[in-house]
PDB file of C-alpha atoms and ligand atoms in Angstrom:
ATOM      1  CA  MET A  30      85.392-105.121 246.504  1.00 53.00           C
ATOM      2  CA  ARG A  31      87.221-102.382 244.602  1.00 53.00           C
ATOM      3  CA  ALA A  32      90.973-102.498 244.970  1.00 61.00           C
ATOM      4  CA  VAL A  33      93.874-101.171 242.974  1.00 72.00           C
ATOM      5  CA  ARG A  34      94.909-104.044 240.760  1.00 88.00           C
ATOM      6  CA  HIS A  35      97.650-103.623 238.173  1.00 91.00           C
ATOM      7  CA  LYS A  36      96.392-104.360 234.723  1.00 96.00           C
ATOM      8  CA  LEU A  37      97.996-107.301 232.908  1.00 97.00           C
ATOM      9  CA  VAL A  38      98.032-107.832 229.136  1.00 97.00           C
ATOM     10  CA  VAL A  39      99.196-111.247 227.931  1.00 98.00           C
ATOM     11  CA  GLY A  40      99.751-112.221 224.302  1.00 98.00           C
ATOM     12  CA  ASN A  41      98.913-115.802 223.378  1.00 98.00           C
ATOM     13  CA  TRP A  42     100.829-116.520 220.191  1.00 98.00           C
ATOM     14  CA  LYS A  43      99.200-119.975 219.884  1.00 98.00           C
ATOM     15  CA  MET A  44     100.961-122.102 217.212  1.00 98.00           C
ATOM     16  CA  HIS A  45     102.263-119.138 215.212  1.00 98.00           C
ATOM     17  CA  GLY A  46     105.709-117.774 214.535  1.00 97.00           C
ATOM     18  CA  SER A  47     109.190-118.621 213.345  1.00 98.00           C
ATOM     19  CA  ARG A  48     112.552-117.620 214.721  1.00 97.00           C
ATOM     20  CA  ALA A  49     112.720-114.799 212.211  1.00 98.00           C
ATOM     21  CA  SER A  50     109.159-113.486 212.667  1.00 98.00           C
ATOM     22  CA  ASN A  51     109.427-113.774 216.458  1.00 98.00           C
ATOM     23  CA  ALA A  52     112.607-111.687 216.394  1.00 98.00           C
ATOM     24  CA  ASP A  53     110.860-109.019 214.321  1.00 98.00           C
ATOM     25  CA  LEU A  54     107.801-108.981 216.553  1.00 97.00           C
ATOM     26  CA  LEU A  55     109.802-108.757 219.777  1.00 97.00           C
ATOM     27  CA  SER A  56     112.093-106.043 218.384  1.00 96.00           C
ATOM     28  CA  ALA A  57     109.041-103.997 217.456  1.00 96.00           C
ATOM     29  CA  LEU A  58     107.488-104.507 220.901  1.00 95.00           C
ATOM     30  CA  LEU A  59     110.686-103.560 222.679  1.00 94.00           C
ATOM     31  CA  ALA A  60     111.130-100.511 220.475  1.00 93.00           C
ATOM     32  CA  ALA A  61     107.552 -99.389 221.041  1.00 91.00           C
ATOM     33  CA  GLN A  62     107.871 -99.737 224.787  1.00 75.00           C
ATOM     34  CA  PRO A  63     104.400-100.880 225.663  1.00 70.00           C
ATOM     35  CA  PRO A  64     103.247 -99.339 228.906  1.00 66.00           C
ATOM     36  CA  VAL A  65     104.866-101.669 231.348  1.00 70.00           C
ATOM     37  CA  THR A  66     104.194 -99.181 234.111  1.00 68.00           C
ATOM     38  CA  ASP A  67     102.963 -99.053 237.664  1.00 69.00           C
ATOM     39  CA  ASP A  68      99.510 -99.643 236.156  1.00 77.00           C
ATOM     40  CA  ALA A  69     100.081-102.381 233.571  1.00 89.00           C
ATOM     41  CA  ASP A  70     102.290-105.416 233.108  1.00 94.00           C
ATOM     42  CA  VAL A  71     102.839-107.109 229.738  1.00 96.00           C
ATOM     43  CA  ALA A  72     103.745-110.711 228.890  1.00 97.00           C
ATOM     44  CA  VAL A  73     103.817-113.012 225.864  1.00 98.00           C
ATOM     45  CA  CYS A  74     103.024-116.736 225.980  1.00 98.00           C
ATOM     46  CA  VAL A  75     104.904-118.439 223.180  1.00 98.00           C
ATOM     47  CA  PRO A  76     105.227-121.923 221.628  1.00 98.00           C
ATOM     48  CA  ALA A  77     107.445-124.074 223.815  1.00 96.00           C
ATOM     49  CA  VAL A  78     110.148-124.554 221.219  1.00 96.00           C
ATOM     50  CA  TYR A  79     110.780-120.799 221.199  1.00 97.00           C
ATOM     51  CA  LEU A  80     110.942-120.334 224.972  1.00 95.00           C
ATOM     52  CA  GLN A  81     114.717-120.136 225.084  1.00 95.00           C
ATOM     53  CA  ASP A  82     115.000-117.708 222.182  1.00 96.00           C
ATOM     54  CA  VAL A  83     112.247-115.471 223.550  1.00 97.00           C
ATOM     55  CA  SER A  84     113.609-115.511 227.081  1.00 95.00           C
ATOM     56  CA  ALA A  85     117.021-114.447 225.772  1.00 96.00           C
ATOM     57  CA  ARG A  86     115.531-111.627 223.695  1.00 96.00           C
ATOM     58  CA  LEU A  87     113.386-110.339 226.560  1.00 95.00           C
ATOM     59  CA  ARG A  88     116.024-110.659 229.283  1.00 93.00           C
ATOM     60  CA  GLY A  89     116.441-107.335 231.053  1.00 92.00           C
ATOM     61  CA  SER A  90     113.251-105.933 229.528  1.00 93.00           C
ATOM     62  CA  ALA A  91     110.005-105.327 231.381  1.00 91.00           C
ATOM     63  CA  ILE A  92     108.092-107.740 229.146  1.00 95.00           C
ATOM     64  CA  ALA A  93     107.613-111.098 230.843  1.00 95.00           C
ATOM     65  CA  TRP A  94     107.124-114.338 229.012  1.00 96.00           C
ATOM     66  CA  GLY A  95     105.354-117.599 229.550  1.00 98.00           C
ATOM     67  CA  ALA A  96     104.201-120.891 228.141  1.00 98.00           C
ATOM     68  CA  GLN A  97     100.853-121.933 226.688  1.00 98.00           C
ATOM     69  CA  ASP A  98     100.500-125.176 228.615  1.00 98.00           C
ATOM     70  CA  VAL A  99     102.279-127.292 231.217  1.00 98.00           C
ATOM     71  CA  SER A 100     102.211-130.908 232.245  1.00 98.00           C
ATOM     72  CA  ALA A 101     100.346-131.906 235.385  1.00 98.00           C
ATOM     73  CA  HIS A 102     103.203-134.341 236.132  1.00 98.00           C
ATOM     74  CA  ASP A 103     106.617-133.645 237.640  1.00 97.00           C
ATOM     75  CA  GLN A 104     108.556-136.021 235.383  1.00 97.00           C
ATOM     76  CA  GLY A 105     108.366-139.454 233.806  1.00 98.00           C
ATOM     77  CA  ALA A 106     107.017-141.293 230.797  1.00 98.00           C
ATOM     78  CA  TYR A 107     104.877-138.474 229.354  1.00 98.00           C
ATOM     79  CA  THR A 108     106.113-138.189 225.779  1.00 98.00           C
ATOM     80  CA  GLY A 109     105.723-134.715 224.362  1.00 96.00           C
ATOM     81  CA  GLU A 110     104.908-133.013 227.640  1.00 97.00           C
ATOM     82  CA  ILE A 111     106.887-130.256 229.358  1.00 98.00           C
ATOM     83  CA  SER A 112     107.048-130.003 233.135  1.00 98.00           C
ATOM     84  CA  ALA A 113     106.740-126.883 235.219  1.00 98.00           C
ATOM     85  CA  ALA A 114     110.285-127.447 236.529  1.00 98.00           C
ATOM     86  CA  MET A 115     111.576-127.355 232.945  1.00 97.00           C
ATOM     87  CA  LEU A 116     109.747-124.076 232.302  1.00 97.00           C
ATOM     88  CA  ALA A 117     111.041-122.673 235.572  1.00 96.00           C
ATOM     89  CA  GLU A 118     114.628-123.411 234.528  1.00 93.00           C
ATOM     90  CA  PHE A 119     114.235-120.779 231.814  1.00 88.00           C
ATOM     91  CA  GLY A 120     112.708-118.196 234.142  1.00 91.00           C
ATOM     92  CA  CYS A 121     109.170-118.702 232.901  1.00 95.00           C
ATOM     93  CA  ARG A 122     106.810-116.322 234.731  1.00 97.00           C
ATOM     94  CA  TYR A 123     103.389-117.499 233.513  1.00 98.00           C
ATOM     95  CA  THR A 124     101.709-120.429 231.884  1.00 98.00           C
ATOM     96  CA  ILE A 125      98.273-120.554 230.378  1.00 98.00           C
ATOM     97  CA  VAL A 126      96.247-123.562 231.536  1.00 98.00           C
ATOM     98  CA  GLY A 127      92.829-124.731 230.389  1.00 98.00           C
ATOM     99  CA  HIS A 128      92.667-122.685 227.204  1.00 98.00           C
ATOM    100  CA  SER A 129      89.431-123.640 225.457  1.00 97.00           C
ATOM    101  CA  GLU A 130      91.421-124.982 222.498  1.00 97.00           C
ATOM    102  CA  ARG A 131      93.037-127.493 224.846  1.00 97.00           C
ATOM    103  CA  ARG A 132      89.807-128.242 226.688  1.00 97.00           C
ATOM    104  CA  THR A 133      88.065-129.081 223.419  1.00 95.00           C
ATOM    105  CA  GLN A 134      90.811-130.357 221.091  1.00 96.00           C
ATOM    106  CA  HIS A 135      92.684-132.302 223.799  1.00 96.00           C
ATOM    107  CA  ARG A 136      89.697-133.106 225.982  1.00 96.00           C
ATOM    108  CA  GLU A 137      91.240-131.553 229.067  1.00 98.00           C
ATOM    109  CA  SER A 138      88.921-131.902 232.051  1.00 98.00           C
ATOM    110  CA  ASP A 139      88.357-129.358 234.814  1.00 98.00           C
ATOM    111  CA  GLU A 140      90.344-131.614 237.143  1.00 98.00           C
ATOM    112  CA  LEU A 141      93.315-131.895 234.780  1.00 98.00           C
ATOM    113  CA  VAL A 142      93.365-128.115 234.338  1.00 98.00           C
ATOM    114  CA  ALA A 143      93.375-127.768 238.138  1.00 98.00           C
ATOM    115  CA  GLN A 144      96.301-130.211 238.408  1.00 98.00           C
ATOM    116  CA  LYS A 145      98.229-128.225 235.804  1.00 98.00           C
ATOM    117  CA  ALA A 146      97.619-124.999 237.728  1.00 98.00           C
ATOM    118  CA  GLN A 147      98.888-126.700 240.859  1.00 98.00           C
ATOM    119  CA  ALA A 148     101.987-128.028 239.098  1.00 98.00           C
ATOM    120  CA  ALA A 149     102.807-124.537 237.810  1.00 98.00           C
ATOM    121  CA  LEU A 150     102.390-122.862 241.193  1.00 98.00           C
ATOM    122  CA  ALA A 151     104.598-125.477 242.835  1.00 97.00           C
ATOM    123  CA  GLN A 152     107.424-124.188 240.626  1.00 98.00           C
ATOM    124  CA  GLY A 153     106.660-120.518 241.210  1.00 97.00           C
ATOM    125  CA  ILE A 154     104.977-120.067 237.820  1.00 98.00           C
ATOM    126  CA  THR A 155     101.708-118.130 237.800  1.00 98.00           C
ATOM    127  CA  PRO A 156      98.955-120.125 236.063  1.00 98.00           C
ATOM    128  CA  ILE A 157      96.610-118.125 233.849  1.00 98.00           C
ATOM    129  CA  VAL A 158      93.521-120.284 234.253  1.00 98.00           C
ATOM    130  CA  CYS A 159      91.087-119.949 231.355  1.00 98.00           C
ATOM    131  CA  VAL A 160      87.363-120.459 231.800  1.00 98.00           C
ATOM    132  CA  GLY A 161      84.533-119.773 229.397  1.00 98.00           C
ATOM    133  CA  GLU A 162      81.278-121.033 227.989  1.00 97.00           C
ATOM    134  CA  SER A 163      80.473-122.202 224.473  1.00 96.00           C
ATOM    135  CA  LEU A 164      77.831-120.473 222.382  1.00 94.00           C
ATOM    136  CA  ALA A 165      75.376-123.307 223.007  1.00 95.00           C
ATOM    137  CA  GLU A 166      75.947-123.012 226.768  1.00 96.00           C
ATOM    138  CA  ARG A 167      75.403-119.239 226.664  1.00 95.00           C
ATOM    139  CA  GLU A 168      72.239-119.624 224.648  1.00 94.00           C
ATOM    140  CA  ALA A 169      70.998-122.225 227.118  1.00 97.00           C
ATOM    141  CA  GLY A 170      71.531-119.756 229.956  1.00 96.00           C
ATOM    142  CA  GLN A 171      74.355-121.872 231.375  1.00 97.00           C
ATOM    143  CA  THR A 172      77.179-119.321 231.345  1.00 98.00           C
ATOM    144  CA  GLU A 173      77.433-118.847 235.105  1.00 98.00           C
ATOM    145  CA  VAL A 174      77.065-122.520 235.892  1.00 98.00           C
ATOM    146  CA  VAL A 175      79.827-123.452 233.440  1.00 98.00           C
ATOM    147  CA  VAL A 176      82.406-120.847 234.416  1.00 98.00           C
ATOM    148  CA  LYS A 177      81.776-121.389 238.133  1.00 98.00           C
ATOM    149  CA  ARG A 178      82.184-125.133 237.728  1.00 98.00           C
ATOM    150  CA  GLN A 179      85.452-124.685 235.816  1.00 98.00           C
ATOM    151  CA  LEU A 180      86.831-122.244 238.377  1.00 98.00           C
ATOM    152  CA  SER A 181      85.620-124.232 241.363  1.00 97.00           C
ATOM    153  CA  ALA A 182      87.766-127.235 240.358  1.00 98.00           C
ATOM    154  CA  VAL A 183      90.867-125.032 240.423  1.00 97.00           C
ATOM    155  CA  ILE A 184      89.986-123.257 243.651  1.00 97.00           C
ATOM    156  CA  HIS A 185      89.329-126.570 245.359  1.00 95.00           C
ATOM    157  CA  ARG A 186      92.681-128.055 244.303  1.00 96.00           C
ATOM    158  CA  LEU A 187      94.810-124.968 244.937  1.00 95.00           C
ATOM    159  CA  ALA A 188      93.217-124.270 248.332  1.00 89.00           C
ATOM    160  CA  HIS A 189      95.078-121.401 250.035  1.00 87.00           C
ATOM    161  CA  CYS A 190      97.361-120.983 246.961  1.00 91.00           C
ATOM    162  CA  ALA A 191      94.360-120.008 244.834  1.00 93.00           C
ATOM    163  CA  ALA A 192      95.144-116.383 245.629  1.00 91.00           C
ATOM    164  CA  GLU A 193      98.280-116.735 243.455  1.00 95.00           C
ATOM    165  CA  MET A 194      96.600-117.524 240.150  1.00 97.00           C
ATOM    166  CA  VAL A 195      95.363-115.256 237.364  1.00 98.00           C
ATOM    167  CA  VAL A 196      91.959-116.092 235.860  1.00 98.00           C
ATOM    168  CA  ALA A 197      91.053-115.404 232.230  1.00 98.00           C
ATOM    169  CA  TYR A 198      87.411-115.313 231.208  1.00 98.00           C
ATOM    170  CA  GLU A 199      87.338-116.308 227.542  1.00 97.00           C
ATOM    171  CA  PRO A 200      83.910-116.989 226.081  1.00 97.00           C
ATOM    172  CA  VAL A 201      84.581-119.691 223.503  1.00 96.00           C
ATOM    173  CA  TRP A 202      82.291-118.022 220.954  1.00 95.00           C
ATOM    174  CA  ALA A 203      84.466-114.903 221.081  1.00 93.00           C
ATOM    175  CA  ILE A 204      87.859-116.536 220.558  1.00 93.00           C
ATOM    176  CA  GLY A 205      89.299-115.910 217.128  1.00 87.00           C
ATOM    177  CA  THR A 206      85.851-115.075 215.750  1.00 89.00           C
ATOM    178  CA  GLY A 207      86.077-111.295 215.669  1.00 86.00           C
ATOM    179  CA  ARG A 208      82.977-111.283 217.872  1.00 86.00           C
ATOM    180  CA  ASN A 209      83.960-110.007 221.319  1.00 85.00           C
ATOM    181  CA  ALA A 210      81.699-110.029 224.352  1.00 88.00           C
ATOM    182  CA  THR A 211      80.368-106.545 224.991  1.00 95.00           C
ATOM    183  CA  SER A 212      81.950-104.758 227.921  1.00 96.00           C
ATOM    184  CA  GLU A 213      78.724-105.264 229.878  1.00 96.00           C
ATOM    185  CA  GLN A 214      78.526-108.992 229.085  1.00 96.00           C
ATOM    186  CA  ALA A 215      82.165-109.491 230.086  1.00 97.00           C
ATOM    187  CA  GLN A 216      81.826-107.353 233.232  1.00 98.00           C
ATOM    188  CA  GLY A 217      78.780-109.383 234.292  1.00 98.00           C
ATOM    189  CA  VAL A 218      80.700-112.653 234.166  1.00 98.00           C
ATOM    190  CA  HIS A 219      83.818-111.139 235.758  1.00 98.00           C
ATOM    191  CA  ALA A 220      81.743-109.911 238.693  1.00 98.00           C
ATOM    192  CA  VAL A 221      80.377-113.435 239.187  1.00 98.00           C
ATOM    193  CA  LEU A 222      83.877-114.909 239.082  1.00 98.00           C
ATOM    194  CA  ARG A 223      85.239-112.310 241.477  1.00 97.00           C
ATOM    195  CA  ALA A 224      82.459-112.980 243.975  1.00 97.00           C
ATOM    196  CA  GLN A 225      83.209-116.711 243.722  1.00 97.00           C
ATOM    197  CA  LEU A 226      86.924-116.113 244.231  1.00 96.00           C
ATOM    198  CA  HIS A 227      86.230-113.822 247.161  1.00 95.00           C
ATOM    199  CA  ALA A 228      83.918-116.249 248.869  1.00 95.00           C
ATOM    200  CA  ALA A 229      86.386-119.113 248.455  1.00 93.00           C
ATOM    201  CA  THR A 230      89.714-117.415 249.096  1.00 92.00           C
ATOM    202  CA  GLY A 231      89.049-114.073 250.750  1.00 92.00           C
ATOM    203  CA  HIS A 232      91.274-112.550 248.028  1.00 90.00           C
ATOM    204  CA  GLY A 233      88.642-111.508 245.529  1.00 91.00           C
ATOM    205  CA  ALA A 234      89.768-107.883 245.698  1.00 92.00           C
ATOM    206  CA  THR A 235      93.339-108.600 244.621  1.00 93.00           C
ATOM    207  CA  LEU A 236      93.050-111.531 242.198  1.00 96.00           C
ATOM    208  CA  LYS A 237      93.359-110.549 238.556  1.00 97.00           C
ATOM    209  CA  ILE A 238      90.672-111.564 236.083  1.00 98.00           C
ATOM    210  CA  LEU A 239      91.556-110.986 232.429  1.00 98.00           C
ATOM    211  CA  TYR A 240      89.128-110.937 229.512  1.00 97.00           C
ATOM    212  CA  GLY A 241      89.994-112.759 226.296  1.00 97.00           C
ATOM    213  CA  GLY A 242      88.127-113.082 223.016  1.00 96.00           C
ATOM    214  CA  SER A 243      88.687-110.872 219.975  1.00 94.00           C
ATOM    215  CA  VAL A 244      90.255-107.981 221.915  1.00 96.00           C
ATOM    216  CA  LYS A 245      91.531-105.317 219.542  1.00 95.00           C
ATOM    217  CA  GLY A 246      92.941-101.825 219.841  1.00 95.00           C
ATOM    218  CA  SER A 247      89.461-100.510 219.103  1.00 95.00           C
ATOM    219  CA  ASN A 248      87.603-102.318 221.907  1.00 96.00           C
ATOM    220  CA  ALA A 249      90.320-102.758 224.559  1.00 97.00           C
ATOM    221  CA  ALA A 250      89.811 -99.462 226.381  1.00 96.00           C
ATOM    222  CA  ALA A 251      86.079-100.020 226.887  1.00 97.00           C
ATOM    223  CA  LEU A 252      86.662-103.563 228.161  1.00 97.00           C
ATOM    224  CA  PHE A 253      89.535-102.579 230.453  1.00 97.00           C
ATOM    225  CA  ALA A 254      87.502 -99.701 231.916  1.00 96.00           C
ATOM    226  CA  GLN A 255      85.102-102.167 233.506  1.00 97.00           C
ATOM    227  CA  PRO A 256      85.593-102.454 237.272  1.00 96.00           C
ATOM    228  CA  ASP A 257      86.267-106.206 237.315  1.00 97.00           C
ATOM    229  CA  ILE A 258      88.296-106.518 234.095  1.00 97.00           C
ATOM    230  CA  ASP A 259      91.985-106.375 234.933  1.00 97.00           C
ATOM    231  CA  GLY A 260      93.454-106.656 231.443  1.00 97.00           C
ATOM    232  CA  GLY A 261      93.362-109.120 228.599  1.00 98.00           C
ATOM    233  CA  LEU A 262      94.525-112.382 227.146  1.00 98.00           C
ATOM    234  CA  ILE A 263      95.106-111.543 223.509  1.00 98.00           C
ATOM    235  CA  GLY A 264      95.315-114.091 220.682  1.00 97.00           C
ATOM    236  CA  GLY A 265      95.304-112.882 217.086  1.00 96.00           C
ATOM    237  CA  ALA A 266      96.077-109.250 217.827  1.00 97.00           C
ATOM    238  CA  SER A 267      99.204-110.180 219.808  1.00 98.00           C
ATOM    239  CA  LEU A 268     100.886-111.284 216.560  1.00 98.00           C
ATOM    240  CA  ASN A 269     100.934-107.766 215.215  1.00 97.00           C
ATOM    241  CA  ALA A 270     103.195-105.360 217.120  1.00 96.00           C
ATOM    242  CA  ALA A 271     101.128-102.239 216.401  1.00 95.00           C
ATOM    243  CA  ASP A 272      97.872-103.934 217.425  1.00 96.00           C
ATOM    244  CA  PHE A 273      99.355-105.443 220.578  1.00 96.00           C
ATOM    245  CA  VAL A 274     100.994-102.172 221.592  1.00 95.00           C
ATOM    246  CA  ALA A 275      97.672-100.352 221.126  1.00 95.00           C
ATOM    247  CA  ILE A 276      95.989-102.886 223.443  1.00 96.00           C
ATOM    248  CA  CYS A 277      98.800-102.539 226.005  1.00 95.00           C
ATOM    249  CA  ARG A 278      98.439 -98.762 225.891  1.00 93.00           C
ATOM    250  CA  ALA A 279      94.709 -99.086 226.516  1.00 94.00           C
ATOM    251  CA  ALA A 280      95.602-100.837 229.777  1.00 94.00           C
ATOM    252  CA  GLY A 281      98.333 -98.488 230.913  1.00 84.00           C
TER     253      GLY A 281
HETATM  254  C1  PEP B 302      92.974-116.561 222.851  1.00 70.47           C
HETATM  255  O1  PEP B 302      93.405-117.393 222.057  1.00 70.47           O
HETATM  256  O2  PEP B 302      93.176-116.698 224.042  1.00 70.47           O
HETATM  257  C2  PEP B 302      92.235-115.434 222.303  1.00 70.47           C
HETATM  258  C3  PEP B 302      91.607-114.648 223.128  1.00 70.47           C
HETATM  259  O3  PEP B 302      92.216-115.299 220.922  1.00 70.47           O
HETATM  260  P1  PEP B 302      91.666-114.042 220.087  1.00 70.47           P
HETATM  261  O4  PEP B 302      92.170-112.785 220.779  1.00 70.47           O
HETATM  262  O5  PEP B 302      92.272-114.214 218.732  1.00 70.47           O
HETATM  263  O6  PEP B 302      90.183-114.117 220.107  1.00 70.47           O
END
């Protein structure tokens, strides 16, 4: 199931930044020209309040931008939520859905994550669907069961559109902990996810599966060299231009 898939590196700024620090970070990224090439695309997913600023700063550049979440609803009495149509108005290219911080802190279910992915795709926004097991689940030998269950909900809801999503495997125990999955551990889970995607959609060879969880300049190349790892979703290291550029270069 080997196919040429462009690598994709996405920064997840989480709830970090200010107008001033964002401007500095983006200027440094643009000046460094991360390898947005035939082999690797780069994007940053930023706090919603900065979407307009960031879209203006990145306009005309090869760095795409996206959101960190989206509402499952089109419009209505959903205080605090932001619809996919609103994101699309600003030219949003991606949105993360189902990040483990939202699954745990906001009790987002597999079904809600699937609805969010569907809402994004309906507006032409590519959902980056996060799946991943907790440490307790890994230690109980449940990794495959958990990630397959999470992905299955999305595949089922998106049906033939499932081929349009990006999947991010993010083991919860590796996020923000400095403890990344080894290349072999990550590759093992990615291969399982790709086989599942292939069986369900027939597009396993072209769908991108990113790895996320304590990716750094020092471990990115080994992770990205794995046959089923198509790039990364980068948290902490995406806040530092030099670190993020090093990771982008490892993908290019
Ligand atoms: C993330 O938040 O998606 C993430 C992978 O974080 P970190 O790179 O900091 O582990």
